[in-house]
Amino acid sequence: MATWLEWARGPIFIGAFSFMVLGYLRHLLVTFFEIRRHLRRAGDRTIPTLQIFVATLNWLFPLRKLKSQWLFSATSILFHIAILVVPIFLAGHIVLWARGTGLSWPAIPNHLADVLTLVAIVTAVALVIQRLSARATRNLSRFQDYALPLLIAVPFVTGFGVMHPGVNPFSYDATLLVHVMSANLLLVLMPLSKLSHAVLLPGAQYVSEIGWHWPSDAGSKVAIALNKEGEPV
Amino acid sequence: MTIRQAILTDTTHCIGCNACVDACKKENQLSKDLPRRWKRRIDDLSSTRFTTVLAKSGGRFVRQQCRHCLEPACVSACIVGALTKTPQGPVIYDGDKCMGCRYCMVACPYGIPRYDWEKPIPYVRKCTMCYSRIEAGGQPACVDACDQGATVFGPRDQLREEAHHRLKRNPKKYIDKVYGETQVGGTSVLYVSDIPLDFLSLNPELGDTPLPDLTWAALSKVPPIILGMGGLMAGVWWITGRRQKLAGTVETATDKKEKKS
Amino acid sequence: MTTRQRTLKTVLWALIGIFGVVTIARFVGGLGATTGLNDATPWGFWIAFDVMAGVALAAGGFVLAAAVYIFRLEQYKGFARPAILTALLGYAAVAVGLLYDLGLPWHIWHPIVFPQPRSVLFEVAMCVMIYLTVLLFEFSPAILEHRLFNRPLFRTVHRLIKKLTIVLVIAGIVLSTLHQSSLGSLFLIAPHRVHPLWYSPIIWILFYISAIGLGLMMVTLESFFSAWYFGHPLKLKQLSGLGRAAGSVLLGYAALRLGDLATRGGLAQAFDGSGMAALFWFELSLGALVPGLLLMFSRVRSSSAGLLVTALMTVFGVIGYRFDVAIVAFGRPDGVSYFPSWIEIAVSLGVVACALMVFIWLVERLRVYPEDEEPHSPEPTGAVAPRLAGSLRLLLPHSMSAPRRYSLAAMLGAVGAIFLLADGDLFGAQLAATPVSAPRTIEGKLIDHSAARLMVVDGNRDGRGVLFAHDQHVEDLGDKEACEMCHHQRLPFDSQSACSDCHRDMYLATDIFDHSSHINHLEGRQGCSRCHRNADQVKTRETATPCADCHQGMIVTGSSITPPTGGSTGLAVGYLDAMHGLCISCHQRESAADATEPSTGDCALCHQKQAVASWRHIGPYAAPAKPGDTK
C-alpha cells in the first residue's frame, strides 16, 4: 500500500499536474493566436475594453447575483472559496510541496481547514440539489454539471477522514490513496472539462466579444453561400 | 632540459594497505566513492578515485593509475588540447579547454580517464602524477605515502635501470619484463611484478607502436586528399564542360550519349 | 492537406513535445542521470546515430552535387536540390545532437581557438563546420528565389553565388571526402577496443565508400518519401540509374572490406561461428552484399518495390556498420554493458523530427522540388469544417484546426515524457542501493573492553568480524524498552534481528525509527501529542520532537559516527559509516594506549583475508577471555 501511495503522489501526481499546467498553457496559446488571427481579419476592430473589463469583474466576483439568487449564489461562493483555499493552504499539502520542490508558503490553521472542508462537502451536495430543484437549470444541465461537484467532494471527504483517523472507519492508507487519486483525476479533468473555467474565466468575456467581430466581407459571403446575392436583407 | 620523471611500482612489495589511495584522495580533494551505475564492475577507478589497489589472487596487490604514456593516445586524440604531455612526464588536463567529447576515453589503451557522469558540468578525471608537486620539486602524493617502497619516483632512465637491476638480481622471483618500458611507445609508469600484468590494459596485445602513429597514418593524407580530390573534380568538370560545348554543335544525338556516360 | 500529411505532422509534433521535456532533463540532470553511458562506454547512441549515422545519411548532398555539377549528368538535376537540403538539415541535426552528447556543450567553439591538427576529431569538426557553411551557400539560391528577397541587393548576391556554384561544389566534395572518411579514422587509435572484424587500417576508406553508396540510396529513399508525402511522381528511370551506381559502389565497398580482411589474415575469424562473426556477416550482407547484388539486376532496379527494399536495406545496413564500430564491436571489460536509455533515443528522434519539420516547412514555402511550379501550400491555420472520415477521428478529430491539433500532440508528448521521467528515478543519478547481507553474532560473546562492552559480529561467517557495541546500541535505541527492536523472538532460526535490518544500505542513511513500537509504548493514540506537540502543525518527522529529547545520550561519546543531519530524526547512518565509525574509533583508542595493537591505517585488518586473517587476531579476542567477560 505504501508503494502505491508513493506512486500516486509521486509520478502520477507529477503527470497529472503537468497535464493540467501544459493543458492550460496550450489553451492559452491557442486562444491567443486565434484571437490575433480573428482580429486581423475582422472588419470592425474596435473593442469595448472598459465594458469587457467590468463584465469580467462581474463574473469573477458575482456579488450582484446575491440579490437575485441569494441562496444559489451564496452556496456557490462558499464552495469556490473552500475548494480553492483548502488544497492550496493546507499545511499537509505545503509540506509535500516543500519536500518535492523546496517551495513553501504560509498555511491556514488545521481547525479552519476542517471547517472549510465541511463547507466544501456540504456546498458541493447543495449545488447538485439546487441544480436539480429548478426546471430551468435541470434542462440546461449536462452530465458533467452533476458529476463534477460530487467528484470534487470526494477528495474533501477522504481528506477529512485522513486528518481525523479517529472518526474514519476505513484504513488510513486506503483513504489516503482514494484522496490522492481522486485529486489527480480532477487535475487531469481541469483542462478537459468545464473545470477549465478556473483559468480561462477571466478571458471568457473578451473571447466572446471577439467572436462577434466578423470579417468585413462576411455578409456578402453568407449571401453567396445562400444563393441570395444582391437581394435586400 | 628537464628530466623525464617516472614512477616505478614493484608489486612484490605492495601489501595492499591503500595508503596511496588515501593520499591521492587527500591531495586531489576527491569525495567518497559512492556506488554509481556507470562504474560498476569495471575496476575501482572512477572520477573520485585516480588510483586504486587491485587485489589479485595469491595475496598480490597491483596499483592501477594513469600510465602517463610517452606518446599518449589521449593527448593526440584531444580535439582542443585540454590534455597535454609535460616535459617532466605527467599527462595533465585543463578543464577550461575541455568540451567534453570523451574521445580521450575512447583512445586510452588502459581505460584510465573517467568522467563526472553525475554532474551537470562534468570533467574528465584522471591521475596527473601530482604535477604541481613535481613542479615544486616534490614527488607524487601516492609515492610519498608508500611506507613499503613499493612505488617509487625518479628520473625515468634511472628507474628503468633499477627495474632491470631488480629483475637481474632476482630472476626467479620476477617475470622477466618491465611493464611499460616499450608498450605503446613506453609509459612513464613502470611496473615489475611476479604475476602477469596484462589485465592493466584493455587488450593484452597492445604492441610497441605508439597509438598516435595509427591515426597519423590517415591524418597525414589530408593535404594530398584536398589537392587530389579538388584537382580531380576540377579536371572532370573541365572535361565534361568541354565535351558539352563540343556536343552543342550537334545537339540531339550527343545528349543521349552523355547521359549514358 | 492529406490525411497522411496530417498524421505525420501530428506524430512529429508529439516527438517534439517529448524532445522538449527530455532536453530539460538532459541539461539539468547531467549525462549520467539521463543516458546509459558509463566509464567503459564513453560514446553511445548519440555519437553512433546522431553523428556517425547522421553524417553518413547526409552524404547524398555531395554525391548528387558531384553528379550534377561536376559530371554534368543533367538528368539528376531534379534530385540535387532536395539532396542538398537534406544534407544541410542533416548536418544541422548532427550539430544539435552533438550539443546533447558533449559534456560541456557551451565549449563547442573551442576547436576554433585551440586547434589541434594532430587530432582526427579536430579535422572532423573543422570539416563539418565549414561544410555546413558551404551547404548553406549551396542551398541559398532556393531561399533567394523567394519573393521576400526580390530586391536588387539580394539579386546581386544570388547571381554571385550562382557564379561560385562550381567552387562551392568542389569545396563541398573535398570537405565531405575528408570528414566522411575521418569518422572512420577516429577509431584507428583504438585497435585495442574495436573488434578485429571491424578494425582496419583502411577503415577510413571503407567509411568513405560506404557513405557514397548510402548517400545514393538515401536520395532514392527521399524520392519515395516525397512521392508518399507530397505526391510527386516517382522518377523511376533516374532512380534506376542511381541504383545502378549505388549497387556498384556497395559491391566495391563489400569487396574492399572482405579483401582487406583477407589480406590481413582476419578472414578466419569471420567463420569462427561466434556471435560477432554472425553480426559481421549480417551487417555486411544487409548493408552491401545483398542490396548491391540485387541492384545488378535491371528488373529490381526498375521496379519501385525493388528500389525501396534495397534502399531500406542499405540504410539500415550501413547505419548498422556505424553502430557496430561505435558501440557493438567496441570493447568493454567483461560484465560491463551498454544499452541506450529511452531519453537518448527520445533526443535522437526529437532531433530527426525537428529536421523533418523544417524540411516540410521549407518545401511548403520554397521551390525545393523543381517539378513543383509553386511551393506546396502550407496547411491552413484556420478552423476546419467538421468531417467524419479518418481512422484517428476519435483521438484527433479532423474538425480540429492545425494549431489546435499539433499543440495537443506536442502537449501530450510532453506530459508523457514528464510522467516517464518522474516514474523512472533518473536512473544512475541516484545511488544504487547496496543492501548488506545479514551479519550475525558469533556465539553471542560479549567482551568487556575498556568500559564499552563489545560483541564480535561476523558478517558472512567467514571468520572475519566487526565489533558491535551492544551497550551503545541499547543506549541509542531507548534503553531497556528498545530490547525488542532486536530481540523479539519471532524470527525463525534467528534469535535477534540482523544488523542489516536497521543498517539497510552500505552508504545511505536508514530509518531505524519504529513508529508502531512507540505508539504501543505511549498508550496508543493518546500518545501522539507526546511527540507531535503542536496540533496545528503537520505531523512529520521534521516537526516531531527530536529523539534526543526523550532518549538522552543518543550520541555516544568517543564514537566517530556522525549522525545524518537535516532535522530528520530517527535516521541512522549507513552500514559502512556505522561500522567504520564504530571500529575505527575503538582501534584508535586502543592503539593509542598500546603500541602492539593494530593501527587504524591498516584497513587490510578487516578488508583483506590475506592481510591480517581473522577476527581471532583482533585485540581483545586474541587473549584468552576471562570468565567474567562472557555473558
Short mmCIF file of C-alpha atoms in Angstrom, two decimals, chain B residues 15-18 22 32-42 45-47 55-61 71-83 93 95-103 105-111 113-123 202-203 206 211-219 221-222 225-227 229-234 236-242 244 258-261, chain C residues 26-33 35-44 46-47 62 66 69-75 98 101-111 114-123 125 166 170 173-174 177-178 181-182 185-193 199 201 204 208 237 244 330-337 427-434 505 507 576-577 601-604 608 610-611:
data_model
loop_
_atom_site.label_atom_id
_atom_site.label_comp_id
_atom_site.label_asym_id
_atom_site.label_seq_id
_atom_site.Cartn_x
_atom_site.Cartn_y
_atom_site.Cartn_z
CA ILE B 15 50.93 -5.06 0.95
CA GLY B 16 47.62 -3.58 -0.17
CA CYS B 17 47.35 -1.02 2.60
CA ASN B 18 45.66 1.56 0.35
CA ASP B 22 44.07 7.76 0.70
CA LYS B 32 33.75 9.48 -1.13
CA ASP B 33 33.38 6.61 -3.61
CA LEU B 34 29.68 6.09 -3.94
CA PRO B 35 28.16 3.16 -5.78
CA ARG B 36 27.17 4.52 -9.17
CA ARG B 37 25.81 2.59 -12.08
CA TRP B 38 28.48 3.77 -14.52
CA LYS B 39 31.50 2.46 -12.68
CA ARG B 40 30.21 -0.87 -11.52
CA ARG B 41 32.17 -3.98 -12.48
CA ILE B 42 34.93 -2.12 -14.35
CA LEU B 45 38.95 3.72 -10.73
CA SER B 46 36.40 6.47 -11.01
CA SER B 47 36.04 10.21 -11.06
CA ALA B 55 43.68 -7.36 -5.10
CA LYS B 56 44.72 -10.37 -7.15
CA SER B 57 44.67 -13.98 -6.12
CA GLY B 58 47.62 -15.23 -4.14
CA GLY B 59 47.79 -12.16 -1.96
CA ARG B 60 49.12 -9.92 -4.72
CA PHE B 61 48.24 -6.27 -4.96
CA GLU B 71 53.31 9.27 -26.66
CA PRO B 72 49.85 9.44 -25.18
CA ALA B 73 46.86 8.44 -27.28
CA CYS B 74 44.61 10.69 -25.23
CA VAL B 75 46.72 13.77 -25.95
CA SER B 76 46.75 13.10 -29.67
CA ALA B 77 43.01 12.45 -29.60
CA CYS B 78 42.05 15.58 -27.69
CA ILE B 79 40.32 17.99 -30.02
CA VAL B 80 41.12 21.14 -28.05
CA GLY B 81 44.44 20.36 -26.41
CA ALA B 82 42.92 20.04 -22.95
CA LEU B 83 45.25 17.11 -22.34
CA TYR B 93 44.31 18.06 -18.03
CA GLY B 95 39.15 21.57 -17.74
CA ASP B 96 38.77 25.12 -19.04
CA LYS B 97 39.59 23.93 -22.55
CA CYS B 98 37.76 20.61 -22.48
CA MET B 99 34.48 20.44 -24.34
CA GLY B 100 33.51 17.01 -23.07
CA CYS B 101 33.70 14.93 -26.26
CA ARG B 102 35.23 11.99 -24.32
CA TYR B 103 37.41 10.94 -27.29
CA MET B 105 38.30 7.87 -23.03
CA VAL B 106 37.85 6.09 -26.36
CA ALA B 107 41.53 6.39 -27.19
CA CYS B 108 43.17 5.36 -23.91
CA PRO B 109 44.57 1.81 -24.21
CA TYR B 110 44.43 1.42 -20.43
CA GLY B 111 40.90 2.75 -19.93
CA PRO B 113 40.21 8.61 -17.99
CA ARG B 114 36.93 8.66 -16.11
CA TYR B 115 34.03 11.05 -16.31
CA ASP B 116 31.95 13.06 -13.85
CA TRP B 117 28.76 11.41 -15.10
CA GLU B 118 26.69 12.51 -12.14
CA LYS B 119 27.40 16.20 -12.61
CA PRO B 120 25.60 18.65 -14.90
CA ILE B 121 29.01 20.28 -15.52
CA PRO B 122 31.27 17.25 -15.95
CA TYR B 123 35.00 17.00 -16.45
CA LEU B 202 42.20 -3.22 -22.15
CA ASN B 203 43.83 -5.59 -24.59
CA LEU B 206 48.90 -3.68 -27.45
CA LEU B 211 48.92 4.72 -30.93
CA PRO B 212 49.01 8.28 -32.31
CA ASP B 213 51.02 6.90 -35.24
CA LEU B 214 48.00 4.89 -36.32
CA THR B 215 45.78 7.92 -36.77
CA TRP B 216 48.60 9.96 -38.18
CA ALA B 217 48.86 7.44 -41.00
CA ALA B 218 45.39 8.51 -42.12
CA LEU B 219 45.61 12.13 -41.00
CA LYS B 221 46.91 12.07 -46.12
CA VAL B 222 44.68 15.10 -45.65
CA ILE B 225 43.34 14.35 -50.48
CA ILE B 226 42.49 18.05 -50.59
CA LEU B 227 44.73 18.66 -53.61
CA MET B 229 40.22 15.46 -54.89
CA GLY B 230 40.00 19.16 -55.66
CA GLY B 231 42.14 18.75 -58.77
CA LEU B 232 40.29 15.66 -59.92
CA MET B 233 36.90 17.31 -59.55
CA ALA B 234 38.04 20.47 -61.30
CA VAL B 236 36.38 16.29 -64.58
CA TRP B 237 34.34 19.46 -64.57
CA TRP B 238 36.52 20.99 -67.23
CA ILE B 239 36.38 17.86 -69.38
CA THR B 240 32.62 17.43 -69.12
CA GLY B 241 32.18 21.12 -69.84
CA ARG B 242 34.33 20.94 -72.91
CA GLN B 244 29.24 19.56 -73.69
CA GLU B 258 26.29 11.99 -72.32
CA LYS B 259 23.59 10.65 -70.14
CA LYS B 260 24.93 7.20 -70.58
CA SER B 261 28.40 8.30 -69.57
CA ARG C 26 19.41 16.17 -20.03
CA PHE C 27 20.86 19.55 -19.16
CA VAL C 28 19.58 19.70 -15.60
CA GLY C 29 20.22 16.08 -14.68
CA GLY C 30 23.55 15.58 -16.43
CA LEU C 31 24.72 12.75 -18.63
CA GLY C 32 24.82 10.01 -16.02
CA ALA C 33 21.23 10.58 -14.99
CA THR C 35 21.94 8.22 -20.54
CA GLY C 36 23.08 4.64 -20.29
CA LEU C 37 26.72 5.70 -20.76
CA ASN C 38 29.38 4.52 -18.34
CA ASP C 39 33.11 4.81 -17.78
CA ALA C 40 33.72 1.91 -20.17
CA THR C 41 31.32 3.30 -22.80
CA PRO C 42 32.21 6.93 -23.35
CA TRP C 43 30.37 7.03 -26.68
CA GLY C 44 26.86 5.73 -27.09
CA TRP C 46 24.09 9.89 -29.70
CA ILE C 47 27.51 9.52 -31.29
CA PHE C 62 27.81 15.87 -52.05
CA ALA C 66 29.16 15.92 -57.88
CA TYR C 69 27.61 19.86 -61.39
CA ILE C 70 30.90 18.07 -61.96
CA PHE C 71 29.89 15.14 -64.14
CA ARG C 72 27.04 17.21 -65.60
CA LEU C 73 24.57 14.35 -65.52
CA GLU C 74 21.68 16.68 -66.16
CA GLN C 75 19.00 14.04 -65.71
CA LEU C 98 26.34 16.80 -30.59
CA ASP C 101 26.35 14.50 -26.15
CA LEU C 102 29.09 16.96 -25.22
CA GLY C 103 29.66 17.26 -21.51
CA LEU C 104 30.40 20.97 -21.82
CA PRO C 105 28.41 21.97 -24.92
CA TRP C 106 28.99 25.66 -24.31
CA HIS C 107 32.64 24.97 -25.21
CA ILE C 108 31.71 23.66 -28.65
CA TRP C 109 33.54 26.57 -30.29
CA HIS C 110 36.84 25.71 -28.56
CA PRO C 111 38.29 23.75 -31.50
CA PHE C 114 42.54 25.79 -29.60
CA PRO C 115 43.36 23.98 -32.86
CA GLN C 116 44.87 20.51 -32.56
CA PRO C 117 45.91 19.42 -36.04
CA ARG C 118 47.03 16.01 -34.76
CA SER C 119 43.54 15.14 -33.60
CA VAL C 120 41.26 13.36 -36.05
CA LEU C 121 38.27 14.72 -34.23
CA PHE C 122 39.58 18.22 -34.83
CA GLU C 123 39.69 17.56 -38.55
CA ALA C 125 34.91 19.18 -36.50
CA ILE C 166 31.29 25.17 -59.04
CA ILE C 170 34.19 21.24 -55.30
CA ILE C 173 33.14 17.34 -52.23
CA VAL C 174 36.63 17.78 -50.80
CA THR C 177 35.64 13.26 -48.61
CA LEU C 178 37.75 14.35 -45.68
CA SER C 181 36.47 9.15 -44.11
CA SER C 182 37.79 10.71 -40.92
CA SER C 185 39.82 7.31 -38.79
CA LEU C 186 38.54 8.24 -35.34
CA PHE C 187 38.66 4.60 -34.42
CA LEU C 188 42.15 3.98 -35.78
CA ILE C 189 43.50 4.99 -32.39
CA ALA C 190 41.62 2.22 -30.63
CA PRO C 191 42.90 -1.07 -32.08
CA HIS C 192 42.70 -2.41 -28.54
CA ARG C 193 38.98 -1.80 -28.33
CA TYR C 199 39.09 -2.61 -37.07
CA PRO C 201 43.92 0.39 -41.11
CA TRP C 204 38.53 5.44 -43.29
CA TYR C 208 34.01 6.91 -47.29
CA LYS C 237 14.21 5.90 -64.80
CA ARG C 244 23.00 1.00 -60.56
CA PHE C 330 33.65 -1.55 -29.27
CA GLY C 331 35.32 -3.47 -26.47
CA ARG C 332 34.49 -3.16 -22.81
CA PRO C 333 35.69 -5.02 -19.75
CA ASP C 334 33.80 -8.23 -19.05
CA GLY C 335 30.44 -7.73 -17.42
CA VAL C 336 30.09 -4.09 -18.42
CA SER C 337 27.40 -3.44 -20.96
CA PHE C 427 18.46 6.17 -13.11
CA GLY C 428 22.10 6.30 -12.33
CA ALA C 429 21.89 9.70 -10.73
CA GLN C 430 20.62 8.02 -7.61
CA LEU C 431 22.95 5.85 -5.67
CA ALA C 432 22.42 2.23 -6.39
CA ALA C 433 21.11 0.69 -3.21
CA THR C 434 23.53 -1.91 -1.92
CA ASP C 505 22.31 0.16 2.97
CA TYR C 507 26.02 4.16 2.01
CA LEU C 576 29.67 1.40 6.04
CA ASP C 577 29.80 4.57 8.10
CA GLY C 601 45.74 2.75 8.95
CA ASP C 602 45.70 -0.96 8.32
CA CYS C 603 42.39 -1.20 6.54
CA ALA C 604 43.56 -4.58 5.44
CA GLN C 608 41.78 -8.41 3.12
CA GLN C 610 45.39 -12.21 3.22
CA ALA C 611 46.49 -9.37 5.39
#
